[in-house]
Amino acid sequence: DTEVTQTPKHLVMGMTNKKSLKCEQHMGHRAMYWYKQKAKKPPELMFVYSYEKLSINESVPSRFSPECPNSSLLNLHLHALQPEDSALYLCASSHPSDRANTEAFFGQGTRLTVV
Amino acid sequence: AQTVTQSQPEMSVQEAETVTLSCTYDTSESNYYLFWYKQPPSRQMILVIRQEAYKQQNATENRFSVNFQKAAKSFSLKISDSQLGDTAMYFCAFRAPGAGSYQLTFGKGTKLSVIP
């Protein structure tokens, strides 16, 4: 199984809503990532969890709140977003950086629109 | 800091022909990993091929191969016998090795269109 599964695939939310994005993998990876991707741009790293602990937060606004309940699951909680937060949100997983085989596997993403 | 440059924003190729996508990078590291990812309209980033800098042999995966020139810091992707399903954005990416190193540095991408 080389899949990273993200739900939902599409999400439209108002600026006062609270919603969550979910990501799941069963490859035994102990590193999981959230990326944000604007149209025609490369992905930008938001957060990294390594062994279920937050390892990297790339100065992301607090309206984005990540959570890693266990080694297979990663959530991104959204609250009070702005229209400029509309983007494709990609989840990825990999072996931890202390392993040689560190390529990241990506999910299909959640297309988020903030209205 | 590492940088990755893809100098071709868009390319097109006839079906069944061969195309080469360029990527150059800048780093002071001696060992690192390089990747090509493909992102079709379906949005999923798919790993096409990986290269470890300490390996001199160029990586190959079926119709995809790389020309890795470490001294020139060049990592081009060759697609042979292009197929319609190869139409996608292609991103070159760099990753430093070592514990705590998770950042993938992406190039800006090359949009490849395969023409029937």
XYZ file of C-alpha atoms in Angstrom:
231
model
C 0.000 0.000 0.000
C 1.685 3.197 -1.170
C -1.290 5.443 -0.672
C -1.771 8.629 1.251
C -5.483 9.287 1.570
C -6.866 12.760 2.128
C -10.412 13.772 2.933
C -12.349 15.688 1.872
C -11.287 16.218 -1.738
C -13.080 19.554 -1.921
C -14.104 21.947 0.844
C -15.867 25.289 0.767
C -15.998 27.138 4.047
C -16.959 30.534 5.334
C -14.546 32.738 7.217
C -16.243 31.984 10.526
C -16.398 28.220 10.073
C -14.311 25.549 11.756
C -13.352 22.570 9.644
C -10.711 19.841 9.579
C -8.684 18.189 6.866
C -7.711 14.568 7.370
C -4.825 12.494 6.109
C -4.071 8.803 6.561
C -1.219 6.520 5.528
C -0.409 2.884 6.229
C 3.128 2.691 4.891
C 4.722 2.705 8.329
C 6.072 6.191 7.748
C 6.902 8.149 10.891
C 7.135 11.564 9.238
C 4.047 13.371 7.972
C 3.711 16.756 6.310
C 1.239 19.446 5.377
C 1.921 21.521 2.277
C 0.004 24.424 0.784
C -0.014 24.851 -2.981
C -1.308 27.842 -4.881
C -2.174 27.554 -8.561
C 0.815 27.142 -10.889
C 3.240 27.227 -7.945
C 5.253 24.520 -6.207
C 4.085 23.226 -2.818
C 5.123 25.204 0.258
C 5.867 23.343 3.463
C 3.643 24.222 6.419
C 4.239 21.593 9.113
C 6.237 18.421 9.704
C 5.553 15.773 12.314
C 8.295 13.324 13.124
C 7.481 10.379 15.384
C 4.154 12.085 16.159
C 5.858 15.240 17.447
C 5.721 18.594 15.705
C 9.148 19.022 14.195
C 8.739 21.976 11.869
C 6.269 24.866 11.800
C 7.111 27.182 8.937
C 5.695 30.282 10.653
C 2.159 29.302 9.759
C -0.649 31.514 11.167
C -2.419 30.107 14.201
C -5.677 29.780 12.296
C -4.080 26.564 11.002
C -3.662 23.994 13.769
C -2.073 20.618 13.033
C -2.610 17.457 15.014
C -1.040 14.013 14.803
C -3.195 11.610 16.865
C -1.104 8.559 15.951
C 1.542 7.420 13.501
C -0.988 6.888 10.681
C -3.142 9.995 10.983
C -2.599 13.686 10.471
C -5.208 16.402 10.801
C -5.234 20.085 9.962
C -7.802 22.096 11.898
C -8.975 25.275 10.240
C -10.596 28.251 11.944
C -11.292 31.836 10.912
C -9.586 31.478 7.563
C -9.181 34.255 5.032
C -9.978 34.130 1.308
C -6.239 34.166 0.550
C -5.991 30.794 2.335
C -7.841 29.226 -0.582
C -5.450 26.685 -2.071
C -4.707 23.003 -2.558
C -3.597 21.427 0.726
C -1.379 18.404 0.282
C -0.491 15.812 2.862
C 2.649 13.731 2.489
C 4.493 11.060 4.417
C 7.975 9.574 4.417
C 10.394 7.650 6.518
C 12.087 9.907 9.059
C 15.104 11.891 7.967
C 17.509 9.585 9.771
C 16.668 6.853 7.255
C 18.216 6.685 3.809
C 14.945 6.094 1.994
C 13.307 9.457 2.516
C 11.218 10.185 -0.528
C 7.855 11.719 0.256
C 4.581 10.220 -0.932
C 1.750 12.666 -1.461
C -2.009 12.459 -1.219
C -4.393 13.877 -3.828
C -4.959 16.983 -1.817
C -7.943 18.936 -0.544
C -9.053 21.838 -2.704
C -10.060 24.490 -0.154
C -12.111 27.545 -1.027
C -12.736 30.192 1.624
C -15.731 32.438 0.951
C 20.257 27.567 1.591
C 19.549 25.395 -1.396
C 17.902 26.638 -4.566
C 16.407 24.674 -7.449
C 15.929 26.223 -10.874
C 13.766 24.916 -13.697
C 14.340 27.221 -16.627
C 11.572 25.878 -18.883
C 8.122 27.020 -17.696
C 6.375 25.128 -20.495
C 7.304 22.441 -23.011
C 5.490 20.317 -25.519
C 6.368 17.056 -27.219
C 4.750 14.844 -29.828
C 3.433 11.516 -28.658
C 6.092 8.777 -28.893
C 8.933 11.327 -29.049
C 11.590 12.023 -26.432
C 11.762 15.157 -24.293
C 14.253 16.417 -21.730
C 13.343 18.673 -18.813
C 16.117 20.732 -17.236
C 16.890 21.292 -13.575
C 19.850 22.937 -11.909
C 20.425 23.392 -8.221
C 22.788 25.100 -5.872
C 24.048 23.613 -2.627
C 27.153 23.409 -0.502
C 26.268 19.875 0.625
C 28.296 16.966 -0.707
C 25.580 14.403 -0.233
C 21.895 14.959 -0.918
C 18.835 13.570 -2.675
C 17.224 14.760 -5.880
C 13.730 13.948 -7.077
C 11.427 14.504 -9.999
C 7.742 14.690 -9.142
C 4.872 14.720 -11.616
C 1.578 16.495 -10.891
C -1.150 15.749 -13.460
C -4.453 17.608 -13.495
C -5.705 15.072 -10.957
C -3.484 17.046 -8.516
C -1.600 14.213 -6.850
C 2.159 14.670 -6.677
C 3.643 11.427 -7.956
C 7.289 10.504 -7.465
C 8.818 9.785 -10.857
C 12.444 9.141 -10.010
C 15.030 9.721 -7.283
C 18.808 10.108 -7.348
C 21.261 9.967 -4.467
C 24.189 12.285 -4.979
C 26.799 9.774 -3.864
C 25.704 7.363 -6.588
C 27.391 8.065 -9.900
C 25.043 5.891 -11.896
C 22.081 7.731 -13.369
C 18.708 6.529 -12.102
C 16.249 4.931 -14.523
C 12.594 4.009 -14.121
C 11.086 2.489 -17.256
C 10.684 5.375 -19.767
C 12.111 7.924 -17.341
C 15.816 8.496 -16.839
C 17.975 11.243 -15.441
C 21.249 12.817 -16.463
C 22.892 13.687 -13.164
C 25.958 15.896 -13.480
C 27.141 16.526 -9.913
C 29.955 18.911 -10.769
C 27.662 21.008 -12.918
C 24.811 20.673 -10.357
C 22.477 19.576 -13.088
C 19.691 16.985 -12.879
C 17.696 16.685 -16.096
C 14.807 14.292 -16.724
C 14.448 12.448 -20.017
C 11.092 10.984 -20.965
C 11.233 8.486 -23.804
C 8.284 7.352 -25.929
C 6.108 10.139 -24.504
C 2.516 9.215 -23.775
C -0.598 11.339 -23.380
C -0.644 10.412 -19.701
C 2.696 12.149 -19.251
C 0.961 15.517 -19.607
C 1.532 17.168 -16.233
C 3.523 19.685 -14.216
C 6.947 18.330 -13.417
C 8.775 19.527 -10.320
C 12.433 18.984 -9.582
C 13.164 18.791 -5.838
C 16.204 18.724 -3.556
C 16.565 17.322 -0.084
C 19.578 17.465 2.185
C 20.409 14.321 4.139
C 20.613 13.840 7.847
C 18.470 13.774 10.931
C 16.078 16.702 11.140
C 16.289 17.475 7.452
C 12.747 17.341 6.093
C 12.554 20.322 3.797
C 11.996 19.559 0.128
C 13.131 22.487 -1.975
C 11.111 22.555 -5.191
C 11.776 24.245 -8.488
C 8.995 26.331 -10.007
C 7.941 23.501 -12.289
C 7.735 22.749 -15.992
C 4.357 22.248 -17.602
C 4.674 19.437 -20.136
C 2.050 18.877 -22.805
C 2.108 15.706 -24.892
C 0.480 16.295 -28.264
C -1.303 13.451 -30.074
